[in-house]
mmCIF file of C-alpha atoms and ligand atoms in Angstrom:
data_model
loop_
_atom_site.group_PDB
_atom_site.id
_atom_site.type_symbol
_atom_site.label_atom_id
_atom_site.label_comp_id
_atom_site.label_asym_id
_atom_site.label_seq_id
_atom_site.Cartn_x
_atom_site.Cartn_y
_atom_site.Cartn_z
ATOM 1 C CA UNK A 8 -3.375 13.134 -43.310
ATOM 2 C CA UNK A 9 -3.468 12.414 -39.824
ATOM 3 C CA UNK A 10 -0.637 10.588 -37.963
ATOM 4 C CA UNK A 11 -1.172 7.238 -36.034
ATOM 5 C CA UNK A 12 0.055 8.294 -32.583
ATOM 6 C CA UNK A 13 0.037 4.133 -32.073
ATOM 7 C CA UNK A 14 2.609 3.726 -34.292
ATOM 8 C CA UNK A 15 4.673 6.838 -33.950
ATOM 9 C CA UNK A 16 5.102 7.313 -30.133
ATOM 10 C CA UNK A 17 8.086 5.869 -28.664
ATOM 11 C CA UNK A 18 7.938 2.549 -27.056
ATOM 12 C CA UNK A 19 5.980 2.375 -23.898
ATOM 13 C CA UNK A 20 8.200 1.451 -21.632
ATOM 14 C CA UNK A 21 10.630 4.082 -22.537
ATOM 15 C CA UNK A 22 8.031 6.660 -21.948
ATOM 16 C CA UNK A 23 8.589 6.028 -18.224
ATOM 17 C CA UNK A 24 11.985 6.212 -18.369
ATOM 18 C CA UNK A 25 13.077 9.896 -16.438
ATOM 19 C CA UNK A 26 16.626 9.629 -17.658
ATOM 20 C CA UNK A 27 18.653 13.127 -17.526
ATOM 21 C CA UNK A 28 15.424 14.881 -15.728
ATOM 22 C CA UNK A 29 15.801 16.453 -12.247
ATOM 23 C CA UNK A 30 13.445 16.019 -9.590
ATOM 24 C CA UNK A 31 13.144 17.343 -6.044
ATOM 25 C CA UNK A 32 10.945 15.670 -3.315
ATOM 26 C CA UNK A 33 10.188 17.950 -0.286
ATOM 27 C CA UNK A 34 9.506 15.188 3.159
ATOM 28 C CA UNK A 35 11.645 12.815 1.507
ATOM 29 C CA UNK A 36 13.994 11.800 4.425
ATOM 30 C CA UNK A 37 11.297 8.916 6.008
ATOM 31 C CA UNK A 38 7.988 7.398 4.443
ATOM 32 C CA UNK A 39 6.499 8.079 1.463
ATOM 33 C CA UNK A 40 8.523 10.529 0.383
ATOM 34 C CA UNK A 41 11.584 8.552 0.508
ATOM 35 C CA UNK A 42 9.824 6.273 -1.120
ATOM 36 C CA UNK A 43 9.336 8.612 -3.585
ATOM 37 C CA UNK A 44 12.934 9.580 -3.904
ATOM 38 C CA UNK A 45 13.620 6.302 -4.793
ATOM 39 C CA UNK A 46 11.236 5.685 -7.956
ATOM 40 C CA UNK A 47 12.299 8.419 -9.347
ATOM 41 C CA UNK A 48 15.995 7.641 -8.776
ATOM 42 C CA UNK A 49 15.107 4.267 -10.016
ATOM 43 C CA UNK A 50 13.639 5.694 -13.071
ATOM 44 C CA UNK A 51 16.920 7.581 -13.940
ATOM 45 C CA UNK A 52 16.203 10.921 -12.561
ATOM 46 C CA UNK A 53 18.766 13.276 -10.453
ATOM 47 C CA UNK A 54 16.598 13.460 -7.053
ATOM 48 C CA UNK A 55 17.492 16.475 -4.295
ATOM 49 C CA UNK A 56 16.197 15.266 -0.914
ATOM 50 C CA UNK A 57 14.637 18.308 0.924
ATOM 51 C CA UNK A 58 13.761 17.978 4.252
ATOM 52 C CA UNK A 59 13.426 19.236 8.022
ATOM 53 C CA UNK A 60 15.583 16.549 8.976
ATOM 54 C CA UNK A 61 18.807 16.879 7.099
ATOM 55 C CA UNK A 62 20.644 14.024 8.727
ATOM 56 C CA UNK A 63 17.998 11.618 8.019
ATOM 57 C CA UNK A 64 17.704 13.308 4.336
ATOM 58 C CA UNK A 65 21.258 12.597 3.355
ATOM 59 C CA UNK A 66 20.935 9.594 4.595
ATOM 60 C CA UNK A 67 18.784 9.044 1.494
ATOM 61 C CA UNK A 68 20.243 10.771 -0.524
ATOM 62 C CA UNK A 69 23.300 8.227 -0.117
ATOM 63 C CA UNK A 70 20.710 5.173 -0.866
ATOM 64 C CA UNK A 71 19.898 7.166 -3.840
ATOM 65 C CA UNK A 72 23.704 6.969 -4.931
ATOM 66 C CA UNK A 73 24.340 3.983 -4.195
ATOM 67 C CA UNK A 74 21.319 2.668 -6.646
ATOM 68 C CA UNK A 75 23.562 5.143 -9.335
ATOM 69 C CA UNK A 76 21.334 8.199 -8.655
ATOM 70 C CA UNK A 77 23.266 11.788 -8.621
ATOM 71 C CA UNK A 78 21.344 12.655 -5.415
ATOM 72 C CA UNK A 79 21.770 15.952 -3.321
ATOM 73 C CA UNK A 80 19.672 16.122 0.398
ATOM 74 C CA UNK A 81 18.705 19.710 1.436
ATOM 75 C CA UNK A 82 17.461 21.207 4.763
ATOM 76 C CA UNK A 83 14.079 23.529 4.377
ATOM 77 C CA UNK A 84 11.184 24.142 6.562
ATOM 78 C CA UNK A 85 8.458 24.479 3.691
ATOM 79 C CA UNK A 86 6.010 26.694 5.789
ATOM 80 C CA UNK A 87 8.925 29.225 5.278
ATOM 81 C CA UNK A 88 9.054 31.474 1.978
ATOM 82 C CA UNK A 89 12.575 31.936 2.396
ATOM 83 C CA UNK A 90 13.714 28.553 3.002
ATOM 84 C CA UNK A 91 11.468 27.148 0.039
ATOM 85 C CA UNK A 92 13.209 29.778 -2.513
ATOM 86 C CA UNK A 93 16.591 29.201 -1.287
ATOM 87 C CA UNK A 94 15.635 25.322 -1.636
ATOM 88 C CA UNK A 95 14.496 25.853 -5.269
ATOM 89 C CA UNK A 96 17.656 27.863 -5.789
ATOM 90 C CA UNK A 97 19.651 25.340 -4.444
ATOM 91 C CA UNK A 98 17.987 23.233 -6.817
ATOM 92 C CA UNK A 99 19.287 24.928 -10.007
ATOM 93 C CA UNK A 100 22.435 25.937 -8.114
ATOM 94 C CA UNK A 101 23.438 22.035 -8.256
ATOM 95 C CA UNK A 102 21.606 20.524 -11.315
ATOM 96 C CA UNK A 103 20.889 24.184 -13.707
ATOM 97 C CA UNK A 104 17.266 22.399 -14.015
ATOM 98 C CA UNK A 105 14.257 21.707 -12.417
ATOM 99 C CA UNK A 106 11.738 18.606 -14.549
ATOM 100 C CA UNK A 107 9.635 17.290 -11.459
ATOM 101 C CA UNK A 108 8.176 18.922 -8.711
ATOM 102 C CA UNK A 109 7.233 16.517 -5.183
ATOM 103 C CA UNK A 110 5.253 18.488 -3.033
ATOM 104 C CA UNK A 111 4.896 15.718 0.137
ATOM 105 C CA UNK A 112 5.451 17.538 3.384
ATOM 106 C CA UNK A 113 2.508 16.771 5.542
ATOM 107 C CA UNK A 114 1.782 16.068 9.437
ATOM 108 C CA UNK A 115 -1.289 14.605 10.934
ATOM 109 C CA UNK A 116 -3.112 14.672 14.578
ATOM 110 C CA UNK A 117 -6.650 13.580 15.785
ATOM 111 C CA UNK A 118 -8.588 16.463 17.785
ATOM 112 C CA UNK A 119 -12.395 16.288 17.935
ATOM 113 C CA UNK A 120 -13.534 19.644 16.063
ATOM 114 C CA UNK A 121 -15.040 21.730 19.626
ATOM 115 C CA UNK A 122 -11.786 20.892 21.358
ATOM 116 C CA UNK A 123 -9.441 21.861 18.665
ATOM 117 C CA UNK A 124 -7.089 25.008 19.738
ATOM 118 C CA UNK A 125 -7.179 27.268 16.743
ATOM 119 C CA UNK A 126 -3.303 27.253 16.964
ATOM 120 C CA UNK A 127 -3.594 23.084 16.525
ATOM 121 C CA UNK A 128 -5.731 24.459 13.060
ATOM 122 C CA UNK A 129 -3.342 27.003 12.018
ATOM 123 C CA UNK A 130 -0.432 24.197 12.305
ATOM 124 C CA UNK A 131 -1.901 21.898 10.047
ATOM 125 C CA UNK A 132 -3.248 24.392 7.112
ATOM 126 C CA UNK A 133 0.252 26.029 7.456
ATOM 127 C CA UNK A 134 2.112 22.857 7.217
ATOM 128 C CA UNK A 135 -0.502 20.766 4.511
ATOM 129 C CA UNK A 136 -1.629 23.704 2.643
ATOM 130 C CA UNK A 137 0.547 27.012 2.474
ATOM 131 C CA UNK A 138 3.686 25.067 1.941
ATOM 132 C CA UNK A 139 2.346 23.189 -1.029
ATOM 133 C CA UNK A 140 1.291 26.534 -2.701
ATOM 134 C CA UNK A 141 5.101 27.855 -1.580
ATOM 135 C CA UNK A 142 6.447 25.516 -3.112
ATOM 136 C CA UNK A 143 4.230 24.690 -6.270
ATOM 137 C CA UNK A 144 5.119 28.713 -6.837
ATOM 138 C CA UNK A 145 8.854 28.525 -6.202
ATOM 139 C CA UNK A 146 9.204 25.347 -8.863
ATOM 140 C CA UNK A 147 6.397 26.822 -11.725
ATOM 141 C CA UNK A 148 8.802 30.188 -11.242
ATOM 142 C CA UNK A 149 11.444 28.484 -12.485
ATOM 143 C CA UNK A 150 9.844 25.441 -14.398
ATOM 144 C CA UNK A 151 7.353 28.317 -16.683
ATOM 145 C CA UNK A 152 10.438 29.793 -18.593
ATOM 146 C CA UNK A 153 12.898 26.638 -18.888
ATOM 147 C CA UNK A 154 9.320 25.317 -20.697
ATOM 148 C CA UNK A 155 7.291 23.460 -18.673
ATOM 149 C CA UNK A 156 7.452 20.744 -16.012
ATOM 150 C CA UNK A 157 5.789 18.448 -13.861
ATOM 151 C CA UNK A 158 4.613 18.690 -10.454
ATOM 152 C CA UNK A 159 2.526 16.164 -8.286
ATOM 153 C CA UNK A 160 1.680 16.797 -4.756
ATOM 154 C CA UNK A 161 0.831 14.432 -2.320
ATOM 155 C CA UNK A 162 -2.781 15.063 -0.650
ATOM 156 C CA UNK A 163 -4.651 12.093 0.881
ATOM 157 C CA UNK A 164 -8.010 9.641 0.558
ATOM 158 C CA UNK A 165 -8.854 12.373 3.319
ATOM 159 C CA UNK A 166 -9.635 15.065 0.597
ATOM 160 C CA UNK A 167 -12.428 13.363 -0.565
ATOM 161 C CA UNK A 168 -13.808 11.521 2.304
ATOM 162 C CA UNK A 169 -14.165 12.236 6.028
ATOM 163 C CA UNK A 170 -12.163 9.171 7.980
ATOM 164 C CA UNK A 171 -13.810 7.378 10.763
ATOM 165 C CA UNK A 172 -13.726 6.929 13.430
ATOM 166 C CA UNK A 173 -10.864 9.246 14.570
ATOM 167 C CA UNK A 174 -11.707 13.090 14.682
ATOM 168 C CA UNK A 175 -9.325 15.368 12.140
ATOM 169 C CA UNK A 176 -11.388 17.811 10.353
ATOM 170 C CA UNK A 177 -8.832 19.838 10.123
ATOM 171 C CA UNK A 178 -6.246 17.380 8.343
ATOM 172 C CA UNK A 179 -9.376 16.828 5.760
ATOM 173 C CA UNK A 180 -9.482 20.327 5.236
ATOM 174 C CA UNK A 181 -6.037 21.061 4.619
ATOM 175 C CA UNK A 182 -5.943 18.099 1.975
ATOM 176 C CA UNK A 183 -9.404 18.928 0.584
ATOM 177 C CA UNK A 184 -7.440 22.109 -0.453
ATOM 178 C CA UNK A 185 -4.534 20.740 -1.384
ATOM 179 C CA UNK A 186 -6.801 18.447 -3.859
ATOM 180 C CA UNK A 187 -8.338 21.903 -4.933
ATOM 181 C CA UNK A 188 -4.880 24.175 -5.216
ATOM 182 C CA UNK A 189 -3.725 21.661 -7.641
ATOM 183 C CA UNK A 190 -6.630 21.524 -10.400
ATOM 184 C CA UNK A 191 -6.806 25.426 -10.133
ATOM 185 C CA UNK A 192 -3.306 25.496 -10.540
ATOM 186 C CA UNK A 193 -3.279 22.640 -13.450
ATOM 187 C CA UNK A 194 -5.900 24.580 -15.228
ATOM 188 C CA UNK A 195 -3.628 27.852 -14.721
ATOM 189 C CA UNK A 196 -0.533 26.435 -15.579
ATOM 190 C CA UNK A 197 -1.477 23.717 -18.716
ATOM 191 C CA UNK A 198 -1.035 26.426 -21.731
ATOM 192 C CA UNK A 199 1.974 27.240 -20.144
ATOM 193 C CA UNK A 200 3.434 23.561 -20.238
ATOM 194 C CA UNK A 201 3.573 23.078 -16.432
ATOM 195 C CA UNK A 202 0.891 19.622 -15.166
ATOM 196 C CA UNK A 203 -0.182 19.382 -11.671
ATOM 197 C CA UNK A 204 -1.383 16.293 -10.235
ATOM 198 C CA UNK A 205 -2.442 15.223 -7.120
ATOM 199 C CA UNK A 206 -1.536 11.355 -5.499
ATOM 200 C CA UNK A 207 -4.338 10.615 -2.760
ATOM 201 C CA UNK A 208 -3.304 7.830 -0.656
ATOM 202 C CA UNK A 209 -5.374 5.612 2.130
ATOM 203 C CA UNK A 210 -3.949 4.623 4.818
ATOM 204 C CA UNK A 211 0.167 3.849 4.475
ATOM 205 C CA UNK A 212 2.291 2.236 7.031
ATOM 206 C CA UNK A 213 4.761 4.788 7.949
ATOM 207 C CA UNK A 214 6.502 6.756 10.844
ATOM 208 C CA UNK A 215 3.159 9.318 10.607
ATOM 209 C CA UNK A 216 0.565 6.913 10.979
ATOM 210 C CA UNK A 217 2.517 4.519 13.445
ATOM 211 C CA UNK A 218 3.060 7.413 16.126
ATOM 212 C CA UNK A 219 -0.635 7.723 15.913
ATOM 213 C CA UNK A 220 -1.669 3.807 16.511
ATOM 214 C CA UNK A 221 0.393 3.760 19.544
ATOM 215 C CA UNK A 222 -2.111 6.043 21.096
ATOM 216 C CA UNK A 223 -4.645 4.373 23.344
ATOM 217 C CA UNK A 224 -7.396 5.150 20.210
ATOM 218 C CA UNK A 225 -5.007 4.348 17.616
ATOM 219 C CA UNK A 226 -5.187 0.842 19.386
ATOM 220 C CA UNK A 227 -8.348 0.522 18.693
ATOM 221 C CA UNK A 228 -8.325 2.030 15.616
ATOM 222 C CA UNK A 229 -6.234 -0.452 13.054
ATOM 223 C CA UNK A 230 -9.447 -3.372 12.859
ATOM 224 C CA UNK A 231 -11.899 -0.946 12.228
ATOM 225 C CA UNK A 232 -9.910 0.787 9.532
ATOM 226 C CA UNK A 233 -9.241 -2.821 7.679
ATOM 227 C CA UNK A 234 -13.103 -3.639 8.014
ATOM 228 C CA UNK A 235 -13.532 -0.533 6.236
ATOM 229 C CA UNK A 236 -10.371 -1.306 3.033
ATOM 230 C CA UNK A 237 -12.221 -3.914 0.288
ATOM 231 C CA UNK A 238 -8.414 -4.872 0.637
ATOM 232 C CA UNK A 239 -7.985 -5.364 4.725
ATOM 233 C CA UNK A 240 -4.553 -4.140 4.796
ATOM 234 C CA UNK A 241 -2.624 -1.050 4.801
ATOM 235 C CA UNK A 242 -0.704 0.681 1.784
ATOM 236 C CA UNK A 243 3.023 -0.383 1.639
ATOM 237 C CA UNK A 244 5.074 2.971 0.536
ATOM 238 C CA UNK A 245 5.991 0.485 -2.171
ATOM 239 C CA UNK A 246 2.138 0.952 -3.085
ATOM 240 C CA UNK A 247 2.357 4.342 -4.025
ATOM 241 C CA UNK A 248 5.580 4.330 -6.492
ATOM 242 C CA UNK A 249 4.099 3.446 -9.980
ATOM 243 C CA UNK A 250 1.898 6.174 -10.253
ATOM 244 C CA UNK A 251 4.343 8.604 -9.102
ATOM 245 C CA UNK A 252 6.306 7.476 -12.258
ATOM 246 C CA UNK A 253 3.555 7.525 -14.595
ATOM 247 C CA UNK A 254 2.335 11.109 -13.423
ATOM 248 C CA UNK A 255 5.821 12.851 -13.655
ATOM 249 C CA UNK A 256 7.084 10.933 -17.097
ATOM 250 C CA UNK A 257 6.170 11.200 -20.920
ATOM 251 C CA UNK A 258 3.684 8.488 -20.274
ATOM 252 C CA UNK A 259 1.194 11.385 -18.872
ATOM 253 C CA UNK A 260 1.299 13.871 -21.224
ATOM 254 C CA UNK A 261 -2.303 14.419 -21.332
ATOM 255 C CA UNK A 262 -2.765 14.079 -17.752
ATOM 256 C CA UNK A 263 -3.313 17.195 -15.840
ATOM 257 C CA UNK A 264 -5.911 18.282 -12.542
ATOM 258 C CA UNK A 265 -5.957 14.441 -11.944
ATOM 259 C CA UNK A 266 -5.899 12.766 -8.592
ATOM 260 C CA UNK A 267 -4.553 9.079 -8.010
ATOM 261 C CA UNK A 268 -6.470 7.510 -5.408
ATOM 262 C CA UNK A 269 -4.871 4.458 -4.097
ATOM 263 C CA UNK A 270 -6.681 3.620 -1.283
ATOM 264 C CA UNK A 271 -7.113 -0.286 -1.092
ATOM 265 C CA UNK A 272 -10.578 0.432 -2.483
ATOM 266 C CA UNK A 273 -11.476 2.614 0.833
ATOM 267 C CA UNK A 274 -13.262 5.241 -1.070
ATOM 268 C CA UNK A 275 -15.703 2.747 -3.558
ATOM 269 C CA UNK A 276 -17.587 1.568 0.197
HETATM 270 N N1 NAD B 328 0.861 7.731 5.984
HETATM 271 C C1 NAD B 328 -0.397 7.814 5.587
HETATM 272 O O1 NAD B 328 -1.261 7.010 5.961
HETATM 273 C C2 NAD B 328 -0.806 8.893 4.636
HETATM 274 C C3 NAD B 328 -2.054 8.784 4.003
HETATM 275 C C4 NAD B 328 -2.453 9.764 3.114
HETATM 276 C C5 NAD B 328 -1.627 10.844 2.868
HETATM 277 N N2 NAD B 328 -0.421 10.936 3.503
HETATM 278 C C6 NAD B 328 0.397 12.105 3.206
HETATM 279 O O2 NAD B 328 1.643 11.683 2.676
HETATM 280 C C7 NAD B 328 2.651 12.641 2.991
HETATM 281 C C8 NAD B 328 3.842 11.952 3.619
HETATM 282 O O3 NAD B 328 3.382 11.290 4.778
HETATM 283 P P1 NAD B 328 4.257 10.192 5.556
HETATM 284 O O4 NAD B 328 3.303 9.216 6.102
HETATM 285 O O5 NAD B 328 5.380 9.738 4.718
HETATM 286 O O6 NAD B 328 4.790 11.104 6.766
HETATM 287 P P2 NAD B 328 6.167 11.062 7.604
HETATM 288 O O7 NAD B 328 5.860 11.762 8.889
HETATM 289 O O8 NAD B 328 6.711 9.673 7.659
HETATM 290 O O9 NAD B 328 7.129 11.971 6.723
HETATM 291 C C9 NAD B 328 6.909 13.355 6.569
HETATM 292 C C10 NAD B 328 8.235 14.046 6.348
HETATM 293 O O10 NAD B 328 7.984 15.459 6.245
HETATM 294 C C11 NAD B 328 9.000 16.144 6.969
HETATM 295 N N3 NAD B 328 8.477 17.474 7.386
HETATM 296 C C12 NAD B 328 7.484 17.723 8.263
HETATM 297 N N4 NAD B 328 7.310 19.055 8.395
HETATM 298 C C13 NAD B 328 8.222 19.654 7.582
HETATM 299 C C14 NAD B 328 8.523 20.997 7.271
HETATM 300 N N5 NAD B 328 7.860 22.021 7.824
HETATM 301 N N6 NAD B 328 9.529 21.243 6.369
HETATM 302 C C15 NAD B 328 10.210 20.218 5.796
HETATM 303 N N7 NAD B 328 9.964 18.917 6.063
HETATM 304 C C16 NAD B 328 8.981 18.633 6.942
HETATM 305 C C17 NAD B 328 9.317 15.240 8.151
HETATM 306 O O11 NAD B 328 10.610 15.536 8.677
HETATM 307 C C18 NAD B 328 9.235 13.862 7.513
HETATM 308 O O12 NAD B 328 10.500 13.450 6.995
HETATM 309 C C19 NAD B 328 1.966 13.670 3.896
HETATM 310 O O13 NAD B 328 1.553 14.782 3.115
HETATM 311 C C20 NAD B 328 0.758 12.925 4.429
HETATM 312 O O14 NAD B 328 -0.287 13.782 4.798
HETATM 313 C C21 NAD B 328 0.006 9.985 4.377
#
């Protein structure tokens, strides 16, 4: 006799509960990944801040605790093997765990594509793309033998589409392989109890994305990008949180290789 899953799964809202898990989010002093930081600490998980920016980080990390959160902030530079390790160690050092993996570090610029220096290229696949497969490595490493685990790393709308009318082939690229790194790794990792996920924003108001629009083209940029969104606005970072939740908790279980795109309906035009 088969089992009714229906009636024998725990309630539904409990699913997305993340008490007594640990979680790490890597760009989680500012923007999304604070943002981040906070569902999760929200949702009852122990969150480590990792960052560049350390001040800004704990920072966080004490909005974390006061919300009840245990919350440690970290410094790394994720483009570094060393520093991504020693961050994972860190990890386990504090908590002896590690349930959730944020992979969220990422920069942005606008170069047209025969004016790009290849250094400008090697920047933004070293920051976007190497440090996501550092650090999906460092966490499966450790995630593999404790059981399993899940990780979810931040790529963009730009994966899967080519923005307009701003020039930045070579942020697409870096995100078109983050999209890619993630299935091949979700595929790798699923018989070994580890699901990777990908969250694929539009267009979110944060410090990133403001720098930009105070360029003389990012002036002109924000109207055309709303005639563009079915919704005419930008994301919130508020936007994003839910489907963090429901990607890292028991209410995924099934759900691996997947991207969220939450885009304002950008991508259906
Ligand atoms: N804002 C958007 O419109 C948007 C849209 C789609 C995807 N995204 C992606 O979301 C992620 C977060 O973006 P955001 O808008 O919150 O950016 P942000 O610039 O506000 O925050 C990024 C954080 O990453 C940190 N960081 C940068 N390089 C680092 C390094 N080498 N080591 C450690 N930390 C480092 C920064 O200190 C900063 O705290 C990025 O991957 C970005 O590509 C953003």
């Amino acid at each position: 006799m088969t089992t009714d899953s229906v009636l024998s799964a725990p309630n539904i809202i409990d699913r997305f509960r993340l008490n007594g898990d640990v979680a790490l989010v890597t760009g989680a002093a500012q923007g999304i990944g604070r943002g981040f930081a906070h569902a999760l600490a929200e949702a009852g998980a122990s969150v480590v801040v990792a960052d560049q920016k350390l001040e800004l980080a704990s920072v966080v990390a004490k909005e974390l605790e006061a919300k009840g959160a245990k919350s440690v902030a970290l410094e790394v530079d994720v483009t570094s093997e060393a520093s991504v390790e020693s961050m994972v160690k860190a990890v386990i050092n504090n908590f002896g765990k590690l349930d959730i993996g944020v992979n969220n570090v990422g920069i942005g610029q606008w170069l047209d594509g025969e004016d790009m220096p290849y250094a400008d290229w090697l920047r933004m696949i070293d920051v976007n793309l190497n440090s996501v497969f550092l650090c999906c490595k460092a966490e499966a490493r450790v995630m593999i033998p404790a059981g399993g685990g899940a990780i979810v790393n931040t790529a963009s709308m730009s994966a899967s589409i080519s923005n307009t009318p701003q020039n930045q082939a070579h942020y697409n690229a870096s995100k078109a392989g983050v999209l890619h790194l993630s299935r091949s790794l979700a595929g790798e990792w699923a018989p070994k109890g580890v699901r990777v996920n990908t969250i694929s924003p539009g267009y979110t108001r944060t410090a990133l994305v403001a720098d930009l629009l105070e360029t003389p083209i990012g002036k002109e940029l924000l109207p055309k990008w709303l005639a563009l969104t079915p919704m005419a606005r930008m994301a919130e970072v508020s936007d994003l949180q839910g489907a963090l939740i429901y990607l890292v908790s028991k209410a995924s279980p099934f759900t691996t290789g997947s991207d969220l795109v939450i885009d304002g309906g950008y991508m259906v035009w």
